[in-house]
Amino acid sequence: MPTRRCRSRGARIPPTRRWRRSWPRCRPCWRRASPSTAARRSRRRAGGSPDAGGRSRCPNAATGLPSSEVSGMELTTVADDEVVFHAGADVRRHTGLAPDTEHVLEGIAVRTLPAPGELLCRVATVNDVHFGETECGVIEGVETPVFRVPEGTEPYPERMNRGAVDEIAAIDPVAVLVKGDLTSNGTDEEYQRFLEVYGGALGERMHHIRGNHDAYEGQTTMPSDPVRVDVPGARLLMIDTTVPRRAGGGLDAEQLEWLDDNAAGSEVPVLVFGHHHPWDPSSATRSENYFGIDPDSSERLVEVVARRPEVVGYFAGHTHRNRVRHFAATGELPWVEVASVKDFPGSWAEYRIFDGGILQIHRRISTPDALEWSETCRGLYGDLMDYVAYAFGALSDRCFPIWSRR
């Protein structure tokens, strides 16, 4: 697949309680897979499993998104008490729903997620916010549609991030984690703008790590130390997977030891966050130029997670897609990627932390100006790939429960 570039300078894209053990388990980016493979997978998994919530009777054959043949609405979000549909700029929210119950809404049969106990707190995450970016859809050497706003108008990262911040502030989370690619070019001006928008609105609740876009020129002004945030019912650990001057990532022994030490003995579930996604240890190929965490570092990361049952999931950005994978060594533990803020679908993630489990709830930024831009970006990469299927993923890649491994 050709190198993908998505910026003007041409960088690559593609009070706590003890954890209950009695709740049942759920069933079950740039990955260089063909667009047809991504589309087939999305169609196969559209709506997720009944146990995971979000079952649909009407999968959209073109995108893998459940849709109503009558209304044309796309099912985008399922929570324990809420279901959200989109059709262009039209947003329909169904709230106050019973958890773990099948509902027929907008012509679609959908099962809400379970509510595993008492709700202790909410956490939000974003990634790939790209302050300073001016155009997207450029692939070096390939003719594809390029998307930009007209000269003299507000850059699209401004409207997308403003929408994300407004929506996140509305749920009053105890913590907000920004998982890298804060900037497009890693400049001081772009970083300061990120701090103004996110820090200004969210204050000390906001924690961030860098991504590859923030260190392409070897910049060291952005934080590179790992971060621990203890919230009611969970421990959040952020690791820095960025390797300066590289699109791919890695982890050194010091960070892996830090992760091991901070996960060990936790009485609450541990969620681990990083910018890059890991290489799959079962992969038939082993490339040192892997777009995510390099194979050696990935194997060591999986080893740490496998021996620490306190860890219940790893959550990345970087690939601009929604995806969940499972590795043999870690069983049902989800290795998650969440799509970007800056273009289609315009994503952020809410984590509802209960005393018996955690829910990931994907949110599509739904302010009018954000939807105007993200709908435009459905056509990214033209005929080269089905970007909607790639970026949105299946419902089970976006909204799902996370269970204890103990």
Short mmCIF file of C-alpha atoms in Angstrom, two decimals:
data_model
loop_
_atom_site.label_atom_id
_atom_site.label_comp_id
_atom_site.label_asym_id
_atom_site.label_seq_id
_atom_site.Cartn_x
_atom_site.Cartn_y
_atom_site.Cartn_z
CA MET A 1 0.00 0.00 0.00
CA PRO A 2 1.41 3.43 -0.85
CA THR A 3 2.65 5.64 1.93
CA ARG A 4 -0.27 7.65 3.25
CA ARG A 5 0.21 11.32 3.95
CA CYS A 6 -2.19 13.59 5.74
CA ARG A 7 -0.73 17.00 6.48
CA SER A 8 0.88 19.85 4.65
CA ARG A 9 4.37 18.57 5.43
CA GLY A 10 3.51 15.03 4.37
CA ALA A 11 3.64 12.87 7.50
CA ARG A 12 2.27 9.36 7.41
CA ILE A 13 -1.11 8.35 8.70
CA PRO A 14 -3.03 5.32 7.37
CA PRO A 15 -14.20 6.14 46.33
CA THR A 16 -13.24 2.80 44.86
CA ARG A 17 -14.61 -0.67 45.48
CA ARG A 18 -12.94 -3.98 44.94
CA TRP A 19 -13.48 -5.38 41.49
CA ARG A 20 -16.35 -7.86 41.36
CA ARG A 21 -15.44 -11.16 39.83
CA SER A 22 -18.92 -12.55 39.41
CA TRP A 23 -19.92 -10.62 36.29
CA PRO A 24 -19.85 -12.69 33.08
CA ARG A 25 -17.26 -12.15 30.40
CA CYS A 26 -18.20 -10.79 27.01
CA ARG A 27 -17.80 -12.93 23.88
CA PRO A 28 -16.22 -12.39 21.52
CA CYS A 29 -3.09 2.03 11.80
CA TRP A 30 -2.16 1.29 10.07
CA ARG A 31 -2.68 -2.28 9.38
CA ARG A 32 -1.60 -3.04 5.88
CA ALA A 33 -4.64 -5.05 4.94
CA SER A 34 -6.51 -4.58 1.72
CA PRO A 35 -9.63 -2.40 1.74
CA SER A 36 -11.68 -5.39 0.64
CA THR A 37 -10.50 -7.34 3.69
CA ALA A 38 -11.52 -4.50 6.00
CA ALA A 39 -14.91 -4.25 4.35
CA ARG A 40 -15.55 -7.99 4.56
CA ARG A 41 -14.62 -8.04 8.23
CA SER A 42 -16.84 -5.05 8.95
CA ARG A 43 -19.83 -6.62 7.20
CA ARG A 44 -19.32 -9.89 9.03
CA ARG A 45 -19.20 -8.26 12.46
CA ALA A 46 -21.72 -5.45 12.02
CA GLY A 47 -23.68 -4.91 15.18
CA GLY A 48 -21.53 -7.09 17.42
CA SER A 49 -22.77 -10.05 19.41
CA PRO A 50 -25.97 -10.09 21.44
CA ASP A 51 -23.93 -10.47 24.63
CA ALA A 52 -21.85 -7.41 23.80
CA GLY A 53 -24.83 -5.27 22.88
CA GLY A 54 -25.66 -3.64 19.61
CA ARG A 55 -27.18 -6.52 17.63
CA SER A 56 -28.68 -5.32 14.36
CA ARG A 57 -30.98 -6.99 11.87
CA CYS A 58 -30.19 -4.61 9.02
CA PRO A 59 -26.45 -4.35 8.34
CA ASN A 60 -25.56 -1.84 5.66
CA ALA A 61 -23.92 -3.95 2.98
CA ALA A 62 -21.85 -1.08 1.67
CA THR A 63 -20.21 0.04 4.87
CA GLY A 64 -20.86 -2.59 7.51
CA LEU A 65 -22.79 -0.01 9.53
CA PRO A 66 -26.22 -1.09 10.75
CA SER A 67 -28.78 1.10 8.99
CA SER A 68 -32.52 1.35 8.66
CA GLU A 69 -33.83 0.66 5.19
CA VAL A 70 -36.76 2.97 5.96
CA SER A 71 -35.06 6.00 7.51
CA GLY A 72 -31.50 5.66 6.21
CA MET A 73 -30.20 6.18 9.74
CA GLU A 74 -26.85 4.68 10.72
CA LEU A 75 -26.45 3.16 14.17
CA THR A 76 -23.30 4.76 15.53
CA THR A 77 -23.35 4.49 19.34
CA VAL A 78 -24.78 2.04 21.86
CA ALA A 79 -24.47 2.58 25.63
CA ASP A 80 -26.24 0.97 28.58
CA ASP A 81 -28.96 3.64 28.53
CA GLU A 82 -28.63 5.36 25.16
CA VAL A 83 -28.55 4.67 21.42
CA VAL A 84 -27.47 7.24 18.82
CA PHE A 85 -28.11 7.30 15.08
CA HIS A 86 -26.74 9.56 12.36
CA ALA A 87 -27.81 10.37 8.81
CA GLY A 88 -25.60 13.17 7.56
CA ALA A 89 -26.22 16.13 9.86
CA ASP A 90 -29.34 14.51 11.34
CA VAL A 91 -28.63 13.12 14.83
CA ARG A 92 -31.21 11.11 16.75
CA ARG A 93 -30.57 10.19 20.38
CA HIS A 94 -32.69 7.68 22.27
CA THR A 95 -32.01 8.07 26.00
CA GLY A 96 -33.35 6.63 29.23
CA LEU A 97 -33.28 3.09 27.85
CA ALA A 98 -33.15 -0.04 29.97
CA PRO A 99 -29.72 -1.71 29.97
CA ASP A 100 -29.05 -5.13 28.46
CA THR A 101 -32.41 -5.01 26.67
CA GLU A 102 -33.37 -5.30 23.01
CA HIS A 103 -35.07 -2.21 21.60
CA VAL A 104 -36.38 -1.48 18.10
CA LEU A 105 -35.36 2.08 17.22
CA GLU A 106 -35.34 3.78 13.82
CA GLY A 107 -36.25 0.43 12.29
CA ILE A 108 -33.25 -1.33 13.81
CA ALA A 109 -33.25 -3.98 16.53
CA VAL A 110 -30.45 -3.12 18.94
CA ARG A 111 -29.48 -4.43 22.37
CA THR A 112 -28.18 -1.94 24.91
CA LEU A 113 -25.00 -2.71 26.78
CA PRO A 114 -25.20 -4.10 30.33
CA ALA A 115 -24.83 -1.80 33.34
CA PRO A 116 -22.51 -3.83 35.58
CA GLY A 117 -23.26 -2.46 39.02
CA GLU A 118 -22.95 1.02 40.47
CA LEU A 119 -21.54 3.73 38.21
CA LEU A 120 -18.43 5.14 39.89
CA CYS A 121 -17.13 7.66 37.34
CA ARG A 122 -16.65 8.58 33.71
CA VAL A 123 -13.41 9.02 31.78
CA ALA A 124 -12.95 10.34 28.24
CA THR A 125 -10.19 9.90 25.67
CA VAL A 126 -9.26 11.48 22.35
CA ASN A 127 -6.39 10.92 19.94
CA ASP A 128 -5.05 12.21 16.64
CA VAL A 129 -6.27 15.75 17.15
CA HIS A 130 -3.66 17.23 14.76
CA PHE A 131 -3.68 20.94 15.56
CA GLY A 132 -2.13 22.79 12.62
CA GLU A 133 -3.15 20.38 9.87
CA THR A 134 -4.43 22.04 6.70
CA GLU A 135 -5.38 19.20 4.35
CA CYS A 136 -6.04 15.47 4.39
CA GLY A 137 -6.35 12.70 1.84
CA VAL A 138 -2.96 13.18 0.18
CA ILE A 139 -1.17 9.98 -0.77
CA GLU A 140 2.24 10.41 -2.30
CA GLY A 141 2.30 9.30 -5.93
CA VAL A 142 -1.41 8.46 -6.10
CA GLU A 143 -4.30 10.57 -7.37
CA THR A 144 -6.93 10.70 -4.63
CA PRO A 145 -9.38 13.36 -3.44
CA VAL A 146 -7.72 15.96 -1.20
CA PHE A 147 -9.88 17.62 1.43
CA ARG A 148 -9.28 21.09 2.82
CA VAL A 149 -11.35 24.03 3.98
CA PRO A 150 -11.43 27.17 1.80
CA GLU A 151 -8.62 29.64 2.32
CA GLY A 152 -9.39 32.15 5.05
CA THR A 153 -11.82 29.87 6.87
CA GLU A 154 -11.31 28.12 10.19
CA PRO A 155 -8.99 25.08 9.98
CA TYR A 156 -10.89 21.84 10.44
CA PRO A 157 -8.88 20.67 13.49
CA GLU A 158 -10.22 23.73 15.31
CA ARG A 159 -13.88 22.90 14.71
CA MET A 160 -13.44 19.17 15.35
CA ASN A 161 -11.54 19.63 18.61
CA ARG A 162 -13.88 22.36 19.83
CA GLY A 163 -16.79 19.99 19.28
CA ALA A 164 -14.98 17.18 21.08
CA VAL A 165 -14.13 19.37 24.08
CA ASP A 166 -17.69 20.68 24.37
CA GLU A 167 -19.16 17.18 24.32
CA ILE A 168 -16.59 15.79 26.74
CA ALA A 169 -17.11 18.64 29.19
CA ALA A 170 -20.85 17.91 29.11
CA ILE A 171 -20.38 14.43 30.63
CA ASP A 172 -18.18 15.87 33.43
CA PRO A 173 -15.46 13.19 33.36
CA VAL A 174 -13.03 12.80 36.23
CA ALA A 175 -10.15 12.48 33.75
CA VAL A 176 -9.51 13.13 30.06
CA LEU A 177 -6.64 11.36 28.32
CA VAL A 178 -5.20 12.59 25.03
CA LYS A 179 -3.35 9.73 23.35
CA GLY A 180 -0.93 11.53 21.07
CA ASP A 181 -0.69 13.33 17.74
CA LEU A 182 -1.51 16.55 19.51
CA THR A 183 -0.10 18.46 16.55
CA SER A 184 0.45 18.12 12.84
CA ASN A 185 4.06 19.29 12.66
CA GLY A 186 5.23 19.26 16.27
CA THR A 187 5.71 23.04 16.45
CA ASP A 188 5.57 25.02 19.67
CA GLU A 189 2.68 27.08 18.29
CA GLU A 190 0.60 23.99 17.51
CA TYR A 191 1.31 22.51 20.94
CA GLN A 192 0.35 25.73 22.69
CA ARG A 193 -2.90 25.79 20.75
CA PHE A 194 -3.62 22.22 21.90
CA LEU A 195 -3.00 23.26 25.52
CA GLU A 196 -5.27 26.29 25.13
CA VAL A 197 -8.19 24.26 23.79
CA TYR A 198 -7.96 21.17 25.99
CA GLY A 199 -6.25 22.54 29.08
CA GLY A 200 -8.34 25.69 29.01
CA ALA A 201 -11.61 23.77 29.10
CA LEU A 202 -10.64 20.73 31.15
CA GLY A 203 -7.88 22.00 33.43
CA GLU A 204 -6.00 19.51 35.56
CA ARG A 205 -8.31 16.68 34.52
CA MET A 206 -6.51 16.60 31.17
CA HIS A 207 -3.46 14.35 30.75
CA HIS A 208 -1.57 13.79 27.52
CA ILE A 209 1.19 11.88 25.82
CA ARG A 210 2.85 12.55 22.50
CA GLY A 211 2.46 10.76 19.17
CA ASN A 212 4.64 10.38 16.10
CA HIS A 213 3.45 13.67 14.60
CA ASP A 214 4.75 15.43 17.71
CA ALA A 215 8.34 14.20 17.34
CA TYR A 216 9.09 13.79 13.64
CA GLU A 217 11.96 16.26 13.87
CA GLY A 218 13.19 14.92 17.19
CA GLN A 219 11.32 17.51 19.27
CA THR A 220 11.56 17.08 23.03
CA THR A 221 9.26 19.87 24.26
CA MET A 222 6.23 17.60 24.74
CA PRO A 223 5.99 15.23 27.71
CA SER A 224 7.51 11.78 27.25
CA ASP A 225 7.17 10.41 30.78
CA PRO A 226 4.51 7.79 31.52
CA VAL A 227 1.44 8.96 33.43
CA ARG A 228 -0.59 7.30 36.19
CA VAL A 229 -4.08 8.55 37.03
CA ASP A 230 -6.11 6.89 39.79
CA VAL A 231 -9.85 7.40 39.49
CA PRO A 232 -12.80 5.84 41.37
CA GLY A 233 -12.84 2.19 40.41
CA ALA A 234 -9.86 2.11 38.04
CA ARG A 235 -6.20 2.91 37.46
CA LEU A 236 -5.24 4.58 34.19
CA LEU A 237 -1.69 4.16 32.90
CA MET A 238 -0.41 6.12 29.89
CA ILE A 239 2.81 5.01 28.21
CA ASP A 240 4.86 6.89 25.62
CA THR A 241 5.23 4.68 22.54
CA THR A 242 6.72 7.42 20.36
CA VAL A 243 10.13 6.99 18.74
CA PRO A 244 11.40 10.37 17.48
CA ARG A 245 11.75 10.66 13.70
CA ARG A 246 9.71 7.51 13.10
CA ALA A 247 6.07 6.87 12.22
CA GLY A 248 6.17 3.56 14.08
CA GLY A 249 6.59 3.21 17.82
CA GLY A 250 8.48 1.30 20.48
CA LEU A 251 8.91 0.81 24.21
CA ASP A 252 12.12 0.70 26.23
CA ALA A 253 12.82 -1.51 29.24
CA GLU A 254 12.32 1.36 31.69
CA GLN A 255 8.76 2.02 30.55
CA LEU A 256 7.86 -1.66 30.52
CA GLU A 257 9.18 -1.98 34.08
CA TRP A 258 7.15 1.07 35.09
CA LEU A 259 4.04 -0.48 33.55
CA ASP A 260 4.66 -3.79 35.29
CA ASP A 261 5.24 -2.14 38.67
CA ASN A 262 2.17 0.11 38.46
CA ALA A 263 -0.14 -2.69 37.36
CA ALA A 264 1.06 -5.20 39.94
CA GLY A 265 -1.16 -5.55 42.99
CA SER A 266 -3.79 -3.03 41.93
CA GLU A 267 -7.10 -3.65 43.69
CA VAL A 268 -8.99 -2.03 40.82
CA PRO A 269 -8.83 -2.76 37.08
CA VAL A 270 -5.97 -1.20 35.15
CA LEU A 271 -6.47 0.35 31.72
CA VAL A 272 -3.34 1.02 29.64
CA PHE A 273 -3.22 3.76 27.00
CA GLY A 274 -0.63 4.55 24.34
CA HIS A 275 -0.49 6.22 20.96
CA HIS A 276 0.60 3.24 18.87
CA HIS A 277 -1.08 -0.13 18.50
CA PRO A 278 1.02 -3.29 18.99
CA TRP A 279 2.13 -5.74 16.36
CA ASP A 280 0.21 -9.02 16.50
CA PRO A 281 2.53 -11.70 17.94
CA SER A 282 0.79 -14.33 15.79
CA SER A 283 1.52 -12.46 12.57
CA ALA A 284 3.22 -14.39 9.79
CA THR A 285 5.40 -11.39 8.98
CA ARG A 286 7.79 -9.49 11.22
CA SER A 287 8.74 -6.08 9.91
CA GLU A 288 11.03 -3.68 11.71
CA ASN A 289 9.21 -0.93 9.80
CA TYR A 290 5.82 -1.86 11.26
CA PHE A 291 3.55 1.18 11.45
CA GLY A 292 2.66 0.48 15.10
CA ILE A 293 4.83 -0.67 18.00
CA ASP A 294 7.78 -2.64 16.66
CA PRO A 295 7.58 -6.45 17.00
CA ASP A 296 10.19 -6.80 19.76
CA SER A 297 8.56 -4.13 21.91
CA SER A 298 5.11 -5.52 21.15
CA GLU A 299 6.08 -8.98 22.36
CA ARG A 300 7.44 -7.57 25.62
CA LEU A 301 4.31 -5.44 26.11
CA VAL A 302 2.05 -8.46 25.58
CA GLU A 303 4.17 -10.46 28.04
CA VAL A 304 3.70 -7.81 30.74
CA VAL A 305 -0.05 -7.63 30.15
CA ALA A 306 -0.38 -11.42 30.08
CA ARG A 307 1.18 -11.85 33.51
CA ARG A 308 -0.72 -8.96 35.09
CA PRO A 309 -4.42 -9.93 35.35
CA GLU A 310 -5.04 -6.50 36.85
CA VAL A 311 -4.81 -5.12 33.29
CA VAL A 312 -8.16 -5.29 31.46
CA GLY A 313 -7.35 -3.56 28.16
CA TYR A 314 -4.91 -1.59 26.01
CA PHE A 315 -6.22 1.45 24.12
CA ALA A 316 -4.41 3.17 21.23
CA GLY A 317 -4.94 5.71 18.48
CA HIS A 318 -2.61 6.29 15.51
CA THR A 319 -4.46 4.22 12.90
CA HIS A 320 -7.45 6.55 12.59
CA ARG A 321 -9.78 3.56 12.88
CA ASN A 322 -12.01 1.74 15.37
CA ARG A 323 -10.82 -1.81 15.87
CA VAL A 324 -10.58 -4.49 18.58
CA ARG A 325 -8.15 -7.40 18.42
CA HIS A 326 -7.47 -10.32 20.76
CA PHE A 327 -4.14 -12.11 21.20
CA ALA A 328 -3.69 -15.71 22.32
CA ALA A 329 -1.51 -14.79 25.30
CA THR A 330 -4.10 -12.39 26.76
CA GLY A 331 -7.36 -14.18 25.91
CA GLU A 332 -10.46 -11.97 25.95
CA LEU A 333 -8.54 -8.80 26.84
CA PRO A 334 -9.24 -6.20 24.14
CA TRP A 335 -6.43 -4.49 22.23
CA VAL A 336 -8.31 -1.41 21.07
CA GLU A 337 -7.81 1.34 18.50
CA VAL A 338 -10.04 4.43 18.47
CA ALA A 339 -10.55 6.59 15.38
CA SER A 340 -9.30 10.15 15.07
CA VAL A 341 -10.88 13.42 16.13
CA LYS A 342 -9.82 15.34 13.04
CA ASP A 343 -11.71 13.65 10.20
CA PHE A 344 -14.34 10.98 9.56
CA PRO A 345 -15.96 9.76 11.72
CA GLY A 346 -14.71 12.39 14.19
CA SER A 347 -14.39 10.26 17.31
CA TRP A 348 -13.84 10.34 21.02
CA ALA A 349 -14.42 7.59 23.58
CA GLU A 350 -16.29 7.58 26.87
CA TYR A 351 -15.44 5.00 29.54
CA ARG A 352 -18.11 4.34 32.15
CA ILE A 353 -16.48 2.72 35.17
CA PHE A 354 -18.84 0.61 37.25
CA ASP A 355 -18.01 -1.46 40.31
CA GLY A 356 -18.48 -4.63 38.24
CA GLY A 357 -17.17 -3.73 34.82
CA ILE A 358 -16.31 -0.97 32.36
CA LEU A 359 -18.00 0.15 29.15
CA GLN A 360 -16.27 1.71 26.16
CA ILE A 361 -18.76 3.94 24.36
CA HIS A 362 -17.66 5.44 21.06
CA ARG A 363 -18.91 8.96 20.44
CA ARG A 364 -19.12 10.69 17.09
CA ILE A 365 -18.58 14.45 17.41
CA SER A 366 -22.01 15.81 16.56
CA THR A 367 -21.84 19.59 16.63
CA PRO A 368 -23.18 20.89 13.30
CA ASP A 369 -19.88 22.27 12.00
CA ALA A 370 -18.02 19.12 13.01
CA LEU A 371 -20.51 16.89 11.21
CA GLU A 372 -20.30 19.10 8.14
CA TRP A 373 -16.56 18.43 7.94
CA SER A 374 -16.55 14.75 8.91
CA GLU A 375 -19.30 13.95 6.41
CA THR A 376 -17.16 15.55 3.71
CA CYS A 377 -14.33 13.20 4.70
CA ARG A 378 -16.32 10.05 4.00
CA GLY A 379 -14.70 10.14 0.57
CA LEU A 380 -11.11 10.05 1.79
CA TYR A 381 -8.83 8.06 -0.55
CA GLY A 382 -11.50 7.74 -3.23
CA ASP A 383 -11.60 4.36 -4.94
CA LEU A 384 -8.38 3.24 -3.27
CA MET A 385 -10.23 2.01 -0.20
CA ASP A 386 -13.58 2.04 1.59
CA TYR A 387 -12.59 4.57 4.23
CA VAL A 388 -15.99 4.45 5.98
CA ALA A 389 -15.67 0.71 6.59
CA TYR A 390 -12.03 1.09 7.61
CA ALA A 391 -12.39 4.05 9.94
CA PHE A 392 -15.78 3.35 11.55
CA GLY A 393 -15.28 -0.38 12.03
CA ALA A 394 -18.04 -2.62 13.31
CA LEU A 395 -20.26 -1.64 16.22
CA SER A 396 -18.48 -4.28 18.31
CA ASP A 397 -15.22 -2.39 17.63
CA ARG A 398 -16.72 0.81 19.05
CA CYS A 399 -19.07 0.00 21.94
CA PHE A 400 -18.48 -2.94 24.25
CA PRO A 401 -18.06 -4.08 27.87
CA ILE A 402 -14.66 -4.71 29.44
CA TRP A 403 -14.51 -7.38 32.12
CA SER A 404 -12.17 -8.42 34.91
CA ARG A 405 -9.55 -11.08 34.20
CA ARG A 406 -9.46 -12.15 37.86
#
